[in-house]
């Protein structure tokens, strides 16, 4: 088992690419406390990458206890997740998409593998239907960019308040910052204090050989 977090696929995508099992729990299932109240409006959840459904279920049983003052809560399970592993699943209705949420066609290899997975689900008794979900005309994708930017601004304010000096600590904070991409951040984060902080971080990265373009 390896710890992982997922806001937009950071557990599920690596699991799919590496032959592992990756589950993103529902919002409010696992606490972000005591250091955080929430992340990405509750969309970012901690859990794990594992080699089996059993291992992920066992960890979920251990880690799904909430703390006082949680901003979100999920309905409490009547049974332990580990006990549910051996329950024969009912027939499911599964939607199959061969393009992304903006209507862009996927790579042919990905489409082929996705259809093979769909065929396997059909042999297991599930109903698979090809569907079309196009979010390009909606504001949800734009909102998804704004929410991480606001979270990052709060993170920067936190770093400034903590006066973090050790390079190892700064690297941990900067991973989030660098992964987001500066163009996106600068587009949504307003305030010279934030921009000046980024300029200072650029200098720090250059000095420590961490600059990423």
mmCIF file of C-alpha atoms in Angstrom:
data_model
loop_
_atom_site.group_PDB
_atom_site.id
_atom_site.type_symbol
_atom_site.label_atom_id
_atom_site.label_comp_id
_atom_site.label_asym_id
_atom_site.label_seq_id
_atom_site.Cartn_x
_atom_site.Cartn_y
_atom_site.Cartn_z
ATOM 1 C CA UNK A 1 0.000 0.000 0.000
ATOM 2 C CA UNK A 2 1.205 3.517 -0.830
ATOM 3 C CA UNK A 3 -0.448 6.733 0.345
ATOM 4 C CA UNK A 4 -2.002 8.809 -2.434
ATOM 5 C CA UNK A 5 -4.438 11.687 -2.903
ATOM 6 C CA UNK A 6 -6.988 12.277 -5.643
ATOM 7 C CA UNK A 7 -8.687 15.481 -6.732
ATOM 8 C CA UNK A 8 -9.018 14.917 -10.474
ATOM 9 C CA UNK A 9 -7.641 11.419 -10.967
ATOM 10 C CA UNK A 10 -4.292 11.273 -9.151
ATOM 11 C CA UNK A 11 -5.104 7.905 -7.591
ATOM 12 C CA UNK A 12 -7.143 6.388 -10.399
ATOM 13 C CA UNK A 13 -4.942 7.292 -13.376
ATOM 14 C CA UNK A 14 -1.653 5.933 -11.943
ATOM 15 C CA UNK A 15 -3.492 2.798 -10.827
ATOM 16 C CA UNK A 16 -4.831 2.241 -14.340
ATOM 17 C CA UNK A 17 -1.392 2.748 -15.896
ATOM 18 C CA UNK A 18 0.511 0.576 -13.410
ATOM 19 C CA UNK A 19 -1.786 -2.422 -12.966
ATOM 20 C CA UNK A 20 -2.757 -1.401 -9.436
ATOM 21 C CA UNK A 21 -6.071 -0.792 -7.694
ATOM 22 C CA UNK A 22 -7.004 2.827 -7.078
ATOM 23 C CA UNK A 23 -10.165 4.058 -5.379
ATOM 24 C CA UNK A 24 -11.100 7.668 -4.728
ATOM 25 C CA UNK A 25 -13.365 7.639 -1.629
ATOM 26 C CA UNK A 26 -16.433 9.868 -1.476
ATOM 27 C CA UNK A 27 -16.088 13.396 -0.147
ATOM 28 C CA UNK A 28 -16.324 13.374 3.620
ATOM 29 C CA UNK A 29 -15.313 9.722 3.952
ATOM 30 C CA UNK A 30 -11.711 10.380 5.067
ATOM 31 C CA UNK A 31 -10.700 13.356 7.187
ATOM 32 C CA UNK A 32 -8.108 15.876 6.018
ATOM 33 C CA UNK A 33 -7.506 16.889 9.656
ATOM 34 C CA UNK A 34 -5.973 17.913 11.857
ATOM 35 C CA UNK A 35 -3.753 20.052 9.604
ATOM 36 C CA UNK A 36 -6.405 20.772 6.950
ATOM 37 C CA UNK A 37 -10.150 21.277 7.040
ATOM 38 C CA UNK A 38 -10.581 20.411 3.387
ATOM 39 C CA UNK A 39 -8.801 20.506 0.024
ATOM 40 C CA UNK A 40 -10.196 21.607 -3.356
ATOM 41 C CA UNK A 41 -13.676 22.137 -1.885
ATOM 42 C CA UNK A 42 -13.646 18.544 -0.692
ATOM 43 C CA UNK A 43 -12.689 17.138 -4.086
ATOM 44 C CA UNK A 44 -9.158 16.146 -3.016
ATOM 45 C CA UNK A 45 -9.259 12.977 -0.909
ATOM 46 C CA UNK A 46 -6.497 10.956 0.731
ATOM 47 C CA UNK A 47 -6.407 7.180 0.330
ATOM 48 C CA UNK A 48 -3.941 4.803 -1.332
ATOM 49 C CA UNK A 49 -2.678 2.817 -4.272
ATOM 50 C CA UNK A 50 -2.750 -0.896 -3.533
ATOM 51 C CA UNK A 51 -2.348 -4.297 -5.143
ATOM 52 C CA UNK A 52 -5.876 -5.456 -4.305
ATOM 53 C CA UNK A 53 -9.413 -4.323 -3.563
ATOM 54 C CA UNK A 54 -9.038 -6.114 -0.220
ATOM 55 C CA UNK A 55 -6.098 -3.958 0.877
ATOM 56 C CA UNK A 56 -7.805 -0.690 -0.103
ATOM 57 C CA UNK A 57 -10.994 -1.752 1.691
ATOM 58 C CA UNK A 58 -9.061 -2.603 4.858
ATOM 59 C CA UNK A 59 -7.315 0.781 4.848
ATOM 60 C CA UNK A 60 -10.636 2.543 4.252
ATOM 61 C CA UNK A 61 -12.061 0.864 7.366
ATOM 62 C CA UNK A 62 -9.088 2.102 9.384
ATOM 63 C CA UNK A 63 -8.959 5.650 8.023
ATOM 64 C CA UNK A 64 -12.618 6.609 7.652
ATOM 65 C CA UNK A 65 -13.040 7.972 11.188
ATOM 66 C CA UNK A 66 -13.936 11.685 11.080
ATOM 67 C CA UNK A 67 -12.862 14.504 13.394
ATOM 68 C CA UNK A 68 -14.904 17.230 15.145
ATOM 69 C CA UNK A 69 -15.792 20.148 12.867
ATOM 70 C CA UNK A 70 -15.593 18.296 9.545
ATOM 71 C CA UNK A 71 -16.960 20.476 6.691
ATOM 72 C CA UNK A 72 -18.318 17.396 4.862
ATOM 73 C CA UNK A 73 -19.525 13.974 5.958
ATOM 74 C CA UNK A 74 -20.512 10.830 4.052
ATOM 75 C CA UNK A 75 -23.239 8.451 5.105
ATOM 76 C CA UNK A 76 -21.896 5.977 7.658
ATOM 77 C CA UNK A 77 -21.492 2.401 6.447
ATOM 78 C CA UNK A 78 -23.516 -0.304 8.202
ATOM 79 C CA UNK A 79 -20.880 -2.915 7.360
ATOM 80 C CA UNK A 80 -17.124 -2.736 7.194
ATOM 81 C CA UNK A 81 -15.753 -2.193 3.691
ATOM 82 C CA UNK A 82 -13.562 -5.276 4.028
ATOM 83 C CA UNK A 83 -16.675 -7.396 4.654
ATOM 84 C CA UNK A 84 -18.169 -6.116 1.392
ATOM 85 C CA UNK A 85 -15.305 -7.449 -0.723
ATOM 86 C CA UNK A 86 -16.758 -10.966 -0.821
ATOM 87 C CA UNK A 87 -20.313 -9.875 -1.669
ATOM 88 C CA UNK A 88 -21.273 -10.826 -5.223
ATOM 89 C CA UNK A 89 -21.938 -7.539 -7.077
ATOM 90 C CA UNK A 90 -25.265 -6.869 -8.757
ATOM 91 C CA UNK A 91 -25.414 -6.281 -12.501
ATOM 92 C CA UNK A 92 -24.258 -2.750 -13.206
ATOM 93 C CA UNK A 93 -25.150 -0.262 -15.936
ATOM 94 C CA UNK A 94 -21.825 1.111 -17.197
ATOM 95 C CA UNK A 95 -21.352 4.120 -19.465
ATOM 96 C CA UNK A 96 -18.579 3.889 -22.076
ATOM 97 C CA UNK A 97 -16.964 7.049 -23.503
ATOM 98 C CA UNK A 98 -14.380 7.160 -26.298
ATOM 99 C CA UNK A 99 -13.706 10.899 -26.005
ATOM 100 C CA UNK A 100 -13.028 13.341 -23.189
ATOM 101 C CA UNK A 101 -15.510 15.710 -21.532
ATOM 102 C CA UNK A 102 -14.847 18.396 -24.141
ATOM 103 C CA UNK A 103 -15.572 16.140 -27.105
ATOM 104 C CA UNK A 104 -11.936 15.501 -28.048
ATOM 105 C CA UNK A 105 -11.191 12.066 -29.502
ATOM 106 C CA UNK A 106 -8.852 9.865 -27.501
ATOM 107 C CA UNK A 107 -5.796 8.004 -28.779
ATOM 108 C CA UNK A 108 -6.711 4.860 -30.721
ATOM 109 C CA UNK A 109 -4.741 2.601 -28.343
ATOM 110 C CA UNK A 110 -6.656 3.997 -25.355
ATOM 111 C CA UNK A 111 -9.985 3.507 -27.144
ATOM 112 C CA UNK A 112 -9.076 -0.099 -27.976
ATOM 113 C CA UNK A 113 -8.101 -0.936 -24.402
ATOM 114 C CA UNK A 114 -11.183 0.811 -23.024
ATOM 115 C CA UNK A 115 -13.440 -1.218 -25.303
ATOM 116 C CA UNK A 116 -11.658 -4.423 -24.242
ATOM 117 C CA UNK A 117 -12.347 -3.536 -20.610
ATOM 118 C CA UNK A 118 -15.986 -2.843 -21.498
ATOM 119 C CA UNK A 119 -16.215 -6.241 -23.204
ATOM 120 C CA UNK A 120 -14.844 -7.905 -20.083
ATOM 121 C CA UNK A 121 -17.504 -6.167 -18.002
ATOM 122 C CA UNK A 122 -20.180 -7.495 -20.381
ATOM 123 C CA UNK A 123 -18.882 -11.062 -19.997
ATOM 124 C CA UNK A 124 -19.289 -10.606 -16.233
ATOM 125 C CA UNK A 125 -22.973 -9.847 -16.740
ATOM 126 C CA UNK A 126 -22.926 -6.036 -16.697
ATOM 127 C CA UNK A 127 -24.725 -3.812 -19.205
ATOM 128 C CA UNK A 128 -22.385 -1.465 -21.127
ATOM 129 C CA UNK A 129 -23.725 1.430 -23.201
ATOM 130 C CA UNK A 130 -21.769 4.017 -25.161
ATOM 131 C CA UNK A 131 -22.671 7.488 -23.904
ATOM 132 C CA UNK A 132 -21.850 11.097 -24.712
ATOM 133 C CA UNK A 133 -21.097 13.665 -21.988
ATOM 134 C CA UNK A 134 -19.905 17.013 -23.296
ATOM 135 C CA UNK A 135 -19.065 19.681 -20.704
ATOM 136 C CA UNK A 136 -17.438 22.127 -23.115
ATOM 137 C CA UNK A 137 -20.426 24.491 -23.015
ATOM 138 C CA UNK A 138 -20.579 24.522 -19.207
ATOM 139 C CA UNK A 139 -18.607 26.442 -16.597
ATOM 140 C CA UNK A 140 -17.632 23.366 -14.565
ATOM 141 C CA UNK A 141 -14.198 23.049 -16.193
ATOM 142 C CA UNK A 142 -13.494 26.741 -15.613
ATOM 143 C CA UNK A 143 -14.568 26.366 -11.974
ATOM 144 C CA UNK A 144 -12.200 23.423 -11.624
ATOM 145 C CA UNK A 145 -9.317 25.756 -12.528
ATOM 146 C CA UNK A 146 -10.395 28.476 -10.106
ATOM 147 C CA UNK A 147 -10.871 26.230 -7.055
ATOM 148 C CA UNK A 148 -7.271 24.859 -7.077
ATOM 149 C CA UNK A 149 -5.948 28.390 -7.636
ATOM 150 C CA UNK A 150 -7.777 29.663 -4.534
ATOM 151 C CA UNK A 151 -6.523 26.691 -2.520
ATOM 152 C CA UNK A 152 -3.000 27.449 -3.680
ATOM 153 C CA UNK A 153 -3.308 31.098 -2.683
ATOM 154 C CA UNK A 154 -4.267 29.990 0.835
ATOM 155 C CA UNK A 155 -1.308 27.603 0.839
ATOM 156 C CA UNK A 156 1.032 30.458 -0.087
ATOM 157 C CA UNK A 157 -0.393 32.599 2.724
ATOM 158 C CA UNK A 158 0.156 29.671 5.085
ATOM 159 C CA UNK A 159 3.770 29.264 3.956
ATOM 160 C CA UNK A 160 4.407 32.962 4.471
ATOM 161 C CA UNK A 161 2.919 32.793 7.963
ATOM 162 C CA UNK A 162 4.983 29.719 8.865
ATOM 163 C CA UNK A 163 8.213 31.351 7.613
ATOM 164 C CA UNK A 164 9.386 28.043 6.198
ATOM 165 C CA UNK A 165 13.144 28.138 5.685
ATOM 166 C CA UNK A 166 14.391 24.552 5.368
ATOM 167 C CA UNK A 167 14.847 23.498 1.704
ATOM 168 C CA UNK A 168 13.254 20.085 2.352
ATOM 169 C CA UNK A 169 10.090 21.754 3.685
ATOM 170 C CA UNK A 170 9.982 24.239 0.820
ATOM 171 C CA UNK A 171 10.305 21.449 -1.729
ATOM 172 C CA UNK A 172 7.240 19.728 -0.238
ATOM 173 C CA UNK A 173 5.180 22.916 -0.580
ATOM 174 C CA UNK A 174 6.546 23.711 -4.036
ATOM 175 C CA UNK A 175 5.534 20.355 -5.487
ATOM 176 C CA UNK A 176 1.910 21.538 -5.427
ATOM 177 C CA UNK A 177 2.851 24.933 -6.829
ATOM 178 C CA UNK A 178 4.988 23.602 -9.675
ATOM 179 C CA UNK A 179 2.534 20.866 -10.628
ATOM 180 C CA UNK A 180 -0.243 23.427 -11.102
ATOM 181 C CA UNK A 181 1.607 25.508 -13.680
ATOM 182 C CA UNK A 182 2.359 29.191 -13.255
ATOM 183 C CA UNK A 183 0.301 30.446 -16.213
ATOM 184 C CA UNK A 184 -2.890 29.058 -14.674
ATOM 185 C CA UNK A 185 -2.020 30.401 -11.240
ATOM 186 C CA UNK A 186 -1.128 33.901 -12.372
ATOM 187 C CA UNK A 187 -4.344 34.066 -14.383
ATOM 188 C CA UNK A 188 -6.518 33.578 -11.312
ATOM 189 C CA UNK A 189 -4.442 34.745 -8.359
ATOM 190 C CA UNK A 190 -4.643 38.496 -7.951
ATOM 191 C CA UNK A 191 -2.403 40.530 -5.677
ATOM 192 C CA UNK A 192 1.171 41.768 -5.901
ATOM 193 C CA UNK A 193 2.016 39.998 -2.631
ATOM 194 C CA UNK A 194 1.321 36.614 -4.212
ATOM 195 C CA UNK A 195 3.201 37.509 -7.393
ATOM 196 C CA UNK A 196 6.180 38.792 -5.416
ATOM 197 C CA UNK A 197 6.173 35.556 -3.447
ATOM 198 C CA UNK A 198 6.305 33.597 -6.715
ATOM 199 C CA UNK A 199 9.229 35.703 -7.938
ATOM 200 C CA UNK A 200 11.068 34.958 -4.691
ATOM 201 C CA UNK A 201 10.329 31.260 -5.120
ATOM 202 C CA UNK A 202 11.713 31.391 -8.685
ATOM 203 C CA UNK A 203 14.990 32.730 -7.305
ATOM 204 C CA UNK A 204 15.031 30.067 -4.595
ATOM 205 C CA UNK A 205 14.419 27.309 -7.164
ATOM 206 C CA UNK A 206 17.231 28.580 -9.376
ATOM 207 C CA UNK A 207 19.617 28.615 -6.446
ATOM 208 C CA UNK A 208 18.741 25.008 -5.584
ATOM 209 C CA UNK A 209 18.533 23.660 -9.147
ATOM 210 C CA UNK A 210 14.784 23.107 -9.002
ATOM 211 C CA UNK A 211 13.576 25.474 -11.726
ATOM 212 C CA UNK A 212 10.864 24.005 -13.917
ATOM 213 C CA UNK A 213 9.585 25.641 -17.114
#
